[in-house]
Coordinates of C-alpha atoms in Angstrom, one line a residue:
Chain R
M287 CA 0.0 0.0 0.0
K288 CA 1.4 3.4 -0.9
E289 CA 1.5 6.0 1.7
G290 CA -0.9 8.3 -0.2
A291 CA -3.5 5.5 -0.3
L292 CA -2.8 4.7 3.3
V293 CA -3.4 8.3 4.4
K294 CA -6.6 8.4 2.4
S295 CA -7.7 5.1 3.9
V296 CA -7.3 6.5 7.4
E297 CA -9.4 9.6 6.5
N298 CA -12.0 7.5 4.8
L299 CA -12.3 5.0 7.7
S300 CA -12.7 7.9 10.1
E301 CA -15.4 9.4 7.9
L302 CA -17.2 6.1 7.6
E303 CA -17.1 5.7 11.3
A304 CA -18.6 9.2 11.7
S305 CA -21.2 8.4 9.0
L306 CA -22.2 5.2 10.8
A307 CA -22.7 7.2 14.0
V308 CA -24.9 9.7 12.2
F309 CA -26.8 7.0 10.5
A310 CA -27.4 5.0 13.7
G311 CA -28.6 8.1 15.5
R312 CA -31.0 9.1 12.7
V313 CA -32.4 5.6 12.4
Q314 CA -33.2 5.5 16.1
E315 CA -35.0 8.8 15.8
L316 CA -36.9 7.6 12.8
L317 CA -37.9 4.3 14.4
Q318 CA -39.1 6.2 17.4
E319 CA -41.1 8.5 15.3
T320 CA -42.6 5.6 13.4
K321 CA -43.7 4.1 16.6
M322 CA -45.5 7.3 17.6
V323 CA -47.1 7.7 14.1
L324 CA -48.4 4.1 14.3
Q325 CA -49.8 4.5 17.8
R326 CA -51.6 7.6 16.6
K327 CA -53.0 6.0 13.5
N328 CA -54.1 2.9 15.4
K329 CA -55.8 5.1 18.0
Q330 CA -57.6 7.1 15.3
L331 CA -58.9 3.9 13.7
Q332 CA -60.0 2.5 17.1
E333 CA -61.8 5.7 17.8
R334 CA -63.6 5.4 14.5
Y335 CA -64.5 1.8 15.4
N336 CA -65.8 2.9 18.8
Y337 CA -67.9 5.5 17.1
W338 CA -69.6 3.1 14.8
K339 CA -70.0 0.6 17.7
K340 CA -71.8 3.3 19.7
Q341 CA -73.9 4.1 16.7
R342 CA -74.9 0.5 16.2
N343 CA -75.8 0.1 19.9
Y344 CA -77.7 3.4 19.9
W345 CA -79.8 2.3 16.9
L346 CA -80.3 -1.2 18.3
G347 CA -81.8 0.5 21.4
V348 CA -84.0 2.8 19.3
K349 CA -85.2 -0.2 17.4
A350 CA -86.1 -2.1 20.6
D351 CA -88.3 0.9 21.7
S352 CA -90.0 1.3 18.3
D353 CA -93.1 -0.4 17.0
D354 CA -93.4 1.7 13.8
R355 CA -92.6 -0.7 10.9
D356 CA -91.4 2.2 8.6
E357 CA -89.2 3.6 11.4
I358 CA -87.8 0.2 12.2
S359 CA -86.9 -0.3 8.6
W360 CA -85.1 3.0 8.5
I361 CA -83.3 2.2 11.8
E362 CA -82.2 -1.2 10.5
N363 CA -80.6 0.6 7.6
K364 CA -78.7 2.7 10.2
I365 CA -77.7 -0.5 12.0
D366 CA -76.5 -2.1 8.7
E367 CA -74.5 1.0 7.9
A368 CA -72.8 0.9 11.3
E369 CA -72.1 -2.8 11.1
E370 CA -70.7 -2.4 7.6
N371 CA -68.4 0.3 8.9
L372 CA -67.4 -1.9 11.8
R373 CA -66.5 -4.7 9.4
Q374 CA -64.5 -2.4 7.2
I375 CA -62.6 -1.0 10.1
A376 CA -61.9 -4.4 11.6
Y377 CA -60.7 -5.6 8.2
W378 CA -58.3 -2.7 7.9
Q379 CA -57.2 -3.1 11.5
N380 CA -56.2 -6.6 10.7
R381 CA -54.4 -5.6 7.5
I382 CA -52.5 -3.0 9.4
K383 CA -51.8 -5.5 12.2
E384 CA -50.3 -7.9 9.7
A385 CA -48.2 -5.2 8.0
E386 CA -47.1 -4.0 11.5
K387 CA -46.0 -7.5 12.4
Q388 CA -43.7 -7.6 9.4
Y389 CA -42.5 -4.1 10.1
R390 CA -41.9 -4.9 13.8
H391 CA -39.7 -7.8 12.8
Q392 CA -37.6 -5.5 10.6
K393 CA -37.6 -2.9 13.3
R394 CA -36.1 -5.4 15.7
V395 CA -33.5 -6.3 13.1
L396 CA -32.6 -2.7 12.3
G397 CA -32.7 -1.9 16.0
R398 CA -30.1 -4.6 16.6
I399 CA -28.0 -3.3 13.7
V400 CA -27.9 0.3 15.0
E401 CA -27.8 -0.6 18.7
V402 CA -25.4 -3.5 18.7
E403 CA -23.7 -4.0 15.3
T404 CA -23.1 -0.4 14.5
P405 CA -21.2 0.3 17.8
R406 CA -19.2 -2.8 17.1
A407 CA -18.5 -1.7 13.6
R408 CA -17.5 1.8 14.8
S409 CA -15.3 0.3 17.4
F410 CA -13.7 -1.9 14.8
L411 CA -13.1 1.0 12.5
R412 CA -11.6 3.1 15.3
E413 CA -9.2 0.3 16.1
S414 CA -8.4 0.0 12.4
V415 CA -7.7 3.8 12.2
E416 CA -5.5 3.5 15.2
Q417 CA -3.6 0.6 13.7
L418 CA -3.2 2.4 10.4
E419 CA -2.1 5.6 12.1
K420 CA 0.4 3.6 14.0
Y421 CA 1.5 1.9 10.8
L422 CA 1.8 5.3 9.2
N423 CA 3.8 6.5 12.1
L424 CA 6.2 3.6 11.7
Q425 CA 6.5 4.2 8.0
V426 CA 6.4 7.9 8.0
G427 CA 10.1 8.2 7.4
L428 CA 10.6 5.5 4.9
I429 CA 10.3 7.5 1.8
S430 CA 12.7 8.0 -1.0
E431 CA 13.2 11.3 -2.6
S432 CA 15.4 10.3 -5.4
A433 CA 14.0 12.7 -7.9
R434 CA 13.7 15.8 -5.9
K435 CA 16.3 15.7 -3.2
S436 CA 19.5 15.2 -5.0
E437 CA 21.3 18.3 -3.9
T438 CA 21.1 20.8 -1.1
S439 CA 22.3 24.3 -1.1
G440 CA 25.6 24.8 0.8
G441 CA 26.5 21.3 1.7
R442 CA 26.2 18.7 -0.9
R443 CA 23.7 16.0 -0.3
S444 CA 25.0 12.5 -0.8
P445 CA 23.0 9.7 -2.4
Q446 CA 23.9 8.0 0.9
V447 CA 21.3 10.1 2.6
K448 CA 18.6 8.5 0.6
T449 CA 19.9 5.0 1.4
E450 CA 19.7 5.8 5.1
T451 CA 16.3 7.4 5.1
N452 CA 14.6 5.0 2.8
R453 CA 14.0 1.3 2.9
G454 CA 12.4 1.4 -0.5
R455 CA 8.8 0.7 0.6
Y456 CA 7.4 4.2 -0.3
N457 CA 8.4 6.7 -2.8
D458 CA 5.6 9.3 -2.8
S459 CA 7.0 11.8 -0.5
V460 CA 5.3 15.1 -0.6
L461 CA 7.7 17.2 1.5
P462 CA 8.5 20.6 0.1
G463 CA 11.8 21.6 -1.6
D464 CA 14.8 19.6 -0.5
F465 CA 13.4 18.3 2.7
C466 CA 13.4 14.6 3.3
W467 CA 12.4 12.0 5.9
V468 CA 15.4 11.1 8.0
S469 CA 15.4 8.0 10.0
L470 CA 15.9 8.7 13.7
S471 CA 18.3 5.8 13.9
S472 CA 20.6 7.7 11.6
I473 CA 20.7 10.7 14.0
K474 CA 23.0 11.0 17.0
M475 CA 20.4 10.8 19.7
D476 CA 23.0 11.1 22.4
E477 CA 23.2 14.7 21.5
I478 CA 19.9 15.2 23.1
N479 CA 20.2 15.6 26.9
D480 CA 17.9 13.5 29.0
G481 CA 16.7 16.6 30.9
L482 CA 16.1 18.6 27.8
A483 CA 14.1 21.7 28.9
F484 CA 11.1 22.8 26.8
K485 CA 11.1 26.5 27.5
K486 CA 10.0 28.3 24.3
V487 CA 7.3 25.7 23.5
S488 CA 6.0 23.2 26.0
Y489 CA 6.4 19.5 25.6
E490 CA 2.7 18.9 25.2
E491 CA 2.3 21.7 22.7
M492 CA 5.2 20.3 20.6
K493 CA 3.7 16.8 20.8
D494 CA 0.4 18.2 19.5
G495 CA 2.3 20.0 16.7
L496 CA 4.0 16.7 15.6
Q497 CA 0.7 14.9 15.7
R498 CA -1.0 17.6 13.6
L499 CA 2.0 17.5 11.2
R500 CA 1.2 13.8 10.7
S501 CA -2.6 14.0 10.7
R502 CA -3.1 17.4 8.9
I503 CA -0.1 18.8 7.2
I504 CA 1.4 15.7 5.5
P505 CA -2.0 14.5 4.2
A506 CA -2.7 18.0 2.9
L507 CA 0.7 18.0 1.1
A508 CA 0.0 14.4 -0.1
E509 CA -3.1 15.8 -1.9
N510 CA -1.2 18.6 -3.5
D511 CA 2.5 19.0 -3.0
N512 CA 2.4 22.6 -4.2
R513 CA 0.7 23.7 -1.0
D514 CA 2.8 26.1 1.0
K515 CA 2.5 28.3 4.0
E516 CA 0.1 30.5 2.2
Y517 CA -2.3 27.6 1.7
F518 CA -2.2 26.8 5.4
R519 CA -2.6 30.5 6.3
E520 CA -5.8 30.5 4.2
Q521 CA -7.0 27.3 5.9
D522 CA -6.4 28.9 9.3
K523 CA -8.2 32.0 8.2
E524 CA -11.2 30.0 7.0
A525 CA -11.3 28.0 10.2
G526 CA -10.9 31.2 12.3
L527 CA -7.7 30.0 13.9
S528 CA -5.0 32.3 15.1
Y529 CA -1.4 31.8 14.2
P530 CA -0.5 30.0 17.5
E531 CA -3.5 27.6 17.0
G532 CA -3.2 27.1 13.3
Q533 CA -1.6 24.9 10.8
Q534 CA 0.6 27.6 9.3
R535 CA 2.7 27.6 12.4
I536 CA 3.2 23.8 12.2
Y537 CA 4.1 24.0 8.6
E538 CA 6.6 26.7 9.2
A539 CA 8.1 24.9 12.2
F540 CA 9.1 22.0 10.0
F541 CA 9.5 23.6 6.6
G542 CA 10.2 27.2 7.4
G543 CA 13.3 29.0 8.6
D544 CA 13.5 27.1 11.9
H545 CA 13.4 23.7 10.3
I546 CA 15.3 20.7 11.6
R547 CA 18.8 20.7 10.3
L548 CA 21.1 17.7 10.3
E549 CA 24.6 17.4 9.1
K550 CA 27.3 14.9 8.9
V551 CA 30.7 14.5 7.3
R552 CA 30.6 12.4 4.2
G553 CA 30.9 8.8 5.0
A554 CA 30.1 9.2 8.7
E555 CA 27.5 6.9 10.2
K556 CA 25.1 9.4 11.8
Y557 CA 24.0 12.9 11.6
S558 CA 24.6 15.6 14.1
I559 CA 21.7 17.8 15.0
T560 CA 22.3 21.4 14.0
N561 CA 18.8 22.5 14.9
G562 CA 15.6 20.8 16.2
R563 CA 16.6 18.7 19.2
H564 CA 13.3 19.2 20.9
R565 CA 11.2 18.1 17.9
I566 CA 13.5 15.1 17.4
K567 CA 13.1 14.1 21.0
V568 CA 9.3 14.4 20.8
A569 CA 9.2 12.4 17.6
K570 CA 11.2 9.7 19.3
D571 CA 8.9 9.7 22.3
L572 CA 5.9 9.4 19.9
G573 CA 7.4 6.3 18.4
W574 CA 8.2 7.9 15.0
E575 CA 10.9 6.3 13.0
A576 CA 11.7 9.3 11.0
I577 CA 11.3 13.0 10.8
P578 CA 11.3 15.6 8.0
A579 CA 14.5 17.6 8.0
R580 CA 17.2 19.1 5.8
A581 CA 20.1 16.7 5.9
V582 CA 23.4 17.5 4.4
E583 CA 26.7 15.8 4.0
V584 CA 29.8 17.9 4.0
D585 CA 33.3 17.3 3.0
L586 CA 36.0 17.7 5.5
Chain U
M243 CA -47.5 13.5 2.1
S244 CA -48.1 11.1 5.1
R245 CA -45.7 11.2 7.9
L246 CA -44.8 7.5 7.4
K247 CA -43.9 8.1 3.8
S248 CA -41.8 11.0 4.8
I249 CA -40.0 8.8 7.5
G250 CA -39.4 6.2 4.8
E251 CA -37.9 8.8 2.5
D252 CA -35.7 10.2 5.3
L253 CA -34.5 6.7 6.1
Q254 CA -33.8 6.1 2.4
Q255 CA -31.8 9.4 2.2
E256 CA -29.7 8.5 5.3
W257 CA -29.1 5.1 3.8
V258 CA -27.9 6.6 0.5
K259 CA -25.5 8.8 2.4
L260 CA -24.1 5.9 4.3
K261 CA -23.8 3.8 1.2
N262 CA -21.8 6.6 -0.5
S263 CA -19.5 6.9 2.5
W264 CA -19.0 3.1 2.3
R265 CA -18.4 3.2 -1.4
E266 CA -15.7 5.9 -1.1
T267 CA -14.1 4.0 1.8
R268 CA -14.2 0.7 -0.1
E269 CA -12.4 2.3 -3.1
V270 CA -9.3 2.9 -0.9
W271 CA -9.7 0.0 1.5
Q272 CA -9.3 -3.2 -0.4
D273 CA -7.5 -5.6 1.9
S274 CA -8.8 -8.7 3.6
V275 CA -9.9 -6.7 6.6
A276 CA -12.2 -4.7 4.4
R277 CA -13.6 -7.8 2.8
N278 CA -14.2 -9.3 6.2
F279 CA -15.9 -6.1 7.4
E280 CA -18.1 -6.1 4.2
K281 CA -19.0 -9.7 4.7
K282 CA -19.7 -9.7 8.4
M283 CA -21.3 -6.3 8.8
W284 CA -22.0 -4.3 5.7
E285 CA -23.8 -7.1 3.8
E286 CA -26.4 -7.4 6.5
W287 CA -27.0 -3.7 6.5
E288 CA -27.3 -3.8 2.7
R289 CA -29.9 -6.5 3.0
E290 CA -31.9 -5.3 6.0
V291 CA -32.1 -1.5 5.7
P292 CA -33.8 -1.6 2.3
R293 CA -36.1 -4.3 3.7
T294 CA -37.1 -2.1 6.5
I295 CA -37.7 0.8 4.1
R296 CA -40.0 -1.5 2.0
C297 CA -41.9 -2.6 5.1
L298 CA -42.4 1.1 6.0
Q299 CA -43.6 1.9 2.5
K300 CA -46.1 -1.1 2.6
L301 CA -47.4 0.0 6.0
D302 CA -47.8 3.5 4.8
Q303 CA -49.8 2.3 1.8
I304 CA -52.1 0.2 3.9
I305 CA -52.7 2.9 6.5
D306 CA -53.4 5.4 3.7
E307 CA -55.9 3.0 2.1
A308 CA -57.5 2.3 5.4
E309 CA -58.0 6.0 6.0
I310 CA -59.7 6.4 2.7
K311 CA -61.9 3.3 3.0
T312 CA -62.9 3.9 6.6
G313 CA -63.1 7.7 6.6
D314 CA -66.2 9.8 6.9

């Protein structure tokens, strides 16, 4: 599975999970409403039945008190009319009862689907999304940039960089310019102190930034790798987000002037961190295997 | 339009939305897990939701007819 497809899968699975929740909620509302409509309709029909029953009983009483043959004949017509209506109503009540029986069976089936199966399906989808995200995390750095990342300004990028940052499974990197995913295992992690202080940006805030890089920025770039900070600025504007809250800040943190910079002497095993210790530390804590950076090799 | 008919149409509309969401997901989700999900869950919905809609439509028709035949 290519990374692009993987990202899209995650998004689609999340959307399907949300759609299922909406569907289940709406179905429950509609089933409840149907129940009320059926109760009302049955009540109306029963009231009509009761009306004609009363009519019949009334005319039966009148007939019993009458000894006028013409009047009795007219009353009997009234009784016949009432009885015909009673028969009609009883017939339709039975028809409705039969149809309701079938509907109730389906209602139970659908009720089970939305009350039992749908939560199970949603739970399954959530787990799948988590697994895919985890997988994406694991693979996030394993991208080759052979076409676009051949040289960097200043130092010269060596093809060796690509070898170290790519295991050949994905080749659809969307990072801007000459950025590439660098495997954390090829970075000198011992340059990061255990007690690294997070003064300018808190640890939690940075963690959130990395997560949003993965969930928002990279997928957006995957859709269109021409997107730049202006695009994210517009997105923030539309969403009513200030710079500290928005995506532009995250984009700039990784692909702007303060990006992660790595450097090593040609032929050396690992990169030294020129800039971005905090982000690399958080990436490691999050279980990432790689991080977007500018990595250069220099000659002695 | 009777309320039951309108409920049936609402249900149909919601079902179409869900089916579209599933179709879009299925296009990018084509592994064995997806097939399993389709077989164990989706296929039952695909069978039972339209059945429920048909039951509602039938019920609506009968109630409608009953009202005409037994009305004043």
